Amino acid sequence: MAATHRFYTQVMGFRLVKVMAVPYEGSRDGGWARHAFYQTSEPEGPLVAFWDPHEATLEGRFRTDLSTGLGLPVWMNHLAFDAPTTEFYGQTLARWLSHGLEVTEADHDFCRSIYAMDPNGILVEFCQTLRPFSAEEVAGAERSLFDPMPPLDLPRPVIVHRPQVRS
């Protein structure tokens, strides 16, 4: 949990706002779990939460990497957060690089995103919306969602930013 806390406070810039410790339901040996809540934006933005189980029956029995732990590509399931301004986006990219992270940057046309890995093997994203969605995009969204073979968008190039060397 220490690495998770450092990452989400120092690297992501979130604020720890609440921790609860609760009995682990069904434990025979007094197991318990810690539930840590981080505020993702100010002043009272959404929360992201992480569990830290302390239960003997779980020792070594689970993985924290959401996608790769299930045999999926790392990008399949990830945590995405809003980058509200160009300045915020640039500051976040610089902060991630200064913490030694490799950062992938993608232009999705309507938004741009930066991606990095957290210490649990979970991909995190900050996304900045660049323009409003057109009426045609909104109308086509539901058709594409339920189309058994929707039209494919061509892949767009990505930029991989290598981490800055820390002395």
Short mmCIF file of C-alpha atoms in Angstrom, two decimals:
data_model
loop_
_atom_site.label_atom_id
_atom_site.label_comp_id
_atom_site.label_asym_id
_atom_site.label_seq_id
_atom_site.Cartn_x
_atom_site.Cartn_y
_atom_site.Cartn_z
CA MET A 1 0.00 0.00 0.00
CA ALA A 2 2.96 2.35 0.57
CA ALA A 3 3.91 2.29 -3.13
CA THR A 4 0.28 2.82 -4.14
CA HIS A 5 -0.02 5.77 -1.74
CA ARG A 6 3.20 7.39 -3.01
CA PHE A 7 2.13 6.95 -6.63
CA TYR A 8 -1.37 8.33 -6.26
CA THR A 9 -0.30 11.31 -4.10
CA GLN A 10 3.11 12.27 -5.49
CA VAL A 11 2.87 11.11 -9.12
CA MET A 12 -0.85 11.49 -9.82
CA GLY A 13 -1.31 14.54 -7.58
CA PHE A 14 -4.34 13.10 -5.76
CA ARG A 15 -5.13 13.70 -2.09
CA LEU A 16 -5.77 10.98 0.49
CA VAL A 17 -9.03 12.01 2.17
CA LYS A 18 -10.28 8.96 4.07
CA VAL A 19 -9.12 5.55 5.29
CA MET A 20 -11.40 2.92 6.78
CA ALA A 21 -10.37 -0.39 8.33
CA VAL A 22 -13.04 -3.07 8.39
CA PRO A 23 -13.21 -6.72 9.43
CA TYR A 24 -12.60 -9.10 6.52
CA GLU A 25 -15.96 -10.82 6.02
CA GLY A 26 -15.69 -14.57 6.55
CA SER A 27 -12.21 -14.45 8.09
CA ARG A 28 -11.45 -17.15 10.64
CA ASP A 29 -8.28 -15.52 11.93
CA GLY A 30 -9.21 -11.89 12.56
CA GLY A 31 -8.47 -10.72 9.03
CA TRP A 32 -9.24 -7.16 8.09
CA ALA A 33 -8.98 -4.79 5.14
CA ARG A 34 -7.99 -1.16 4.76
CA HIS A 35 -9.96 0.99 2.29
CA ALA A 36 -8.13 4.15 1.16
CA PHE A 37 -9.96 6.94 -0.69
CA TYR A 38 -8.14 9.51 -2.85
CA GLN A 39 -9.73 12.69 -4.16
CA THR A 40 -8.85 12.96 -7.86
CA SER A 41 -9.46 16.70 -8.30
CA GLU A 42 -10.20 19.80 -6.26
CA PRO A 43 -12.24 21.13 -4.62
CA GLU A 44 -14.46 18.08 -4.11
CA GLY A 45 -13.77 15.94 -7.15
CA PRO A 46 -14.49 12.25 -7.68
CA LEU A 47 -12.79 9.61 -5.57
CA VAL A 48 -10.76 6.56 -6.48
CA ALA A 49 -10.35 3.89 -3.79
CA PHE A 50 -8.01 0.98 -3.15
CA TRP A 51 -8.38 -2.01 -0.84
CA ASP A 52 -5.45 -3.37 1.17
CA PRO A 53 -6.50 -6.82 2.47
CA HIS A 54 -4.89 -8.36 5.54
CA GLU A 55 -6.30 -11.87 5.37
CA ALA A 56 -4.22 -15.04 5.64
CA THR A 57 -6.33 -16.97 3.13
CA LEU A 58 -5.48 -14.40 0.42
CA GLU A 59 -1.69 -14.49 0.77
CA GLY A 60 -0.23 -14.83 -2.74
CA ARG A 61 -3.62 -15.72 -4.24
CA PHE A 62 -4.47 -12.61 -6.23
CA ARG A 63 -2.95 -10.22 -8.71
CA THR A 64 -3.44 -6.47 -8.86
CA ASP A 65 -2.76 -5.97 -12.57
CA LEU A 66 -6.33 -5.67 -13.86
CA SER A 67 -5.81 -6.47 -17.52
CA THR A 68 -2.64 -8.53 -17.78
CA GLY A 69 -3.70 -10.55 -14.74
CA LEU A 70 -6.65 -11.71 -16.83
CA GLY A 71 -4.56 -12.39 -19.93
CA LEU A 72 -5.67 -9.18 -21.68
CA PRO A 73 -3.54 -6.40 -23.19
CA VAL A 74 -2.52 -3.81 -20.58
CA TRP A 75 -4.62 -1.08 -22.24
CA MET A 76 -7.89 -3.04 -22.10
CA ASN A 77 -9.03 -2.05 -18.56
CA HIS A 78 -7.53 1.11 -17.12
CA LEU A 79 -8.27 4.10 -14.92
CA ALA A 80 -8.95 7.33 -16.83
CA PHE A 81 -9.08 10.81 -15.30
CA ASP A 82 -9.88 14.26 -16.69
CA ALA A 83 -7.12 16.69 -17.63
CA PRO A 84 -9.21 19.88 -17.55
CA THR A 85 -6.70 22.25 -19.21
CA THR A 86 -3.69 22.26 -21.50
CA GLU A 87 -1.59 23.54 -18.59
CA PHE A 88 -2.72 20.69 -16.33
CA TYR A 89 -2.01 18.16 -19.10
CA GLY A 90 1.53 19.51 -19.61
CA GLN A 91 2.26 19.67 -15.89
CA THR A 92 1.08 16.10 -15.42
CA LEU A 93 3.24 14.84 -18.30
CA ALA A 94 6.28 16.65 -16.83
CA ARG A 95 5.58 15.33 -13.31
CA TRP A 96 5.24 11.75 -14.55
CA LEU A 97 8.52 11.96 -16.45
CA SER A 98 10.29 13.53 -13.45
CA HIS A 99 9.17 10.52 -11.37
CA GLY A 100 10.87 8.17 -13.83
CA LEU A 101 7.78 6.90 -15.66
CA GLU A 102 7.65 5.99 -19.32
CA VAL A 103 4.65 7.88 -20.73
CA THR A 104 2.72 7.09 -23.89
CA GLU A 105 0.89 10.00 -25.49
CA ALA A 106 -1.96 9.52 -27.97
CA ASP A 107 -3.99 11.95 -30.07
CA HIS A 108 -7.54 10.59 -30.41
CA ASP A 109 -8.73 13.59 -32.49
CA PHE A 110 -11.44 14.67 -30.02
CA CYS A 111 -9.08 14.30 -27.05
CA ARG A 112 -5.45 13.64 -26.24
CA SER A 113 -4.24 11.27 -23.58
CA ILE A 114 -1.17 10.36 -21.59
CA TYR A 115 -0.75 6.88 -20.14
CA ALA A 116 1.59 5.37 -17.54
CA MET A 117 1.69 2.32 -15.25
CA ASP A 118 0.98 2.45 -11.54
CA PRO A 119 2.96 0.23 -9.12
CA ASN A 120 0.16 -2.36 -9.17
CA GLY A 121 0.42 -2.95 -12.93
CA ILE A 122 -2.67 -0.84 -13.68
CA LEU A 123 -2.57 1.55 -16.62
CA VAL A 124 -3.63 5.10 -15.71
CA GLU A 125 -4.65 7.84 -18.12
CA PHE A 126 -5.20 11.58 -18.07
CA CYS A 127 -7.36 12.70 -21.00
CA GLN A 128 -7.93 16.27 -22.19
CA THR A 129 -11.03 16.81 -24.32
CA LEU A 130 -10.06 19.06 -27.25
CA ARG A 131 -13.41 19.81 -28.86
CA PRO A 132 -17.12 19.20 -28.42
CA PHE A 133 -18.65 16.10 -29.98
CA SER A 134 -20.53 16.76 -33.20
CA ALA A 135 -24.21 15.86 -33.52
CA GLU A 136 -23.19 13.18 -36.03
CA GLU A 137 -20.72 11.63 -33.56
CA VAL A 138 -23.32 11.51 -30.80
CA ALA A 139 -25.96 10.04 -33.13
CA GLY A 140 -23.51 7.43 -34.41
CA ALA A 141 -22.19 6.45 -30.97
CA GLU A 142 -25.08 4.17 -30.05
CA ARG A 143 -25.17 2.62 -33.52
CA SER A 144 -21.46 1.82 -33.23
CA LEU A 145 -21.86 0.49 -29.69
CA PHE A 146 -24.35 -2.16 -30.82
CA ASP A 147 -23.10 -2.80 -34.38
CA PRO A 148 -21.68 -6.36 -34.53
CA MET A 149 -18.89 -5.04 -36.79
CA PRO A 150 -18.66 -1.24 -36.53
CA PRO A 151 -16.55 0.78 -38.96
CA LEU A 152 -12.94 0.71 -37.79
CA ASP A 153 -11.02 3.89 -37.07
CA LEU A 154 -7.48 3.92 -38.39
CA PRO A 155 -4.84 3.74 -35.65
CA ARG A 156 -3.18 7.07 -34.93
CA PRO A 157 0.51 7.38 -34.13
CA VAL A 158 1.59 7.58 -30.50
CA ILE A 159 4.57 9.25 -28.88
CA VAL A 160 6.54 7.39 -26.21
CA HIS A 161 8.24 9.74 -23.75
CA ARG A 162 11.19 8.15 -21.98
CA PRO A 163 11.62 8.97 -18.28
CA GLN A 164 14.00 11.68 -17.21
CA VAL A 165 17.09 10.38 -15.48
CA ARG A 166 17.01 11.18 -11.78
CA SER A 167 20.34 11.84 -10.08
#
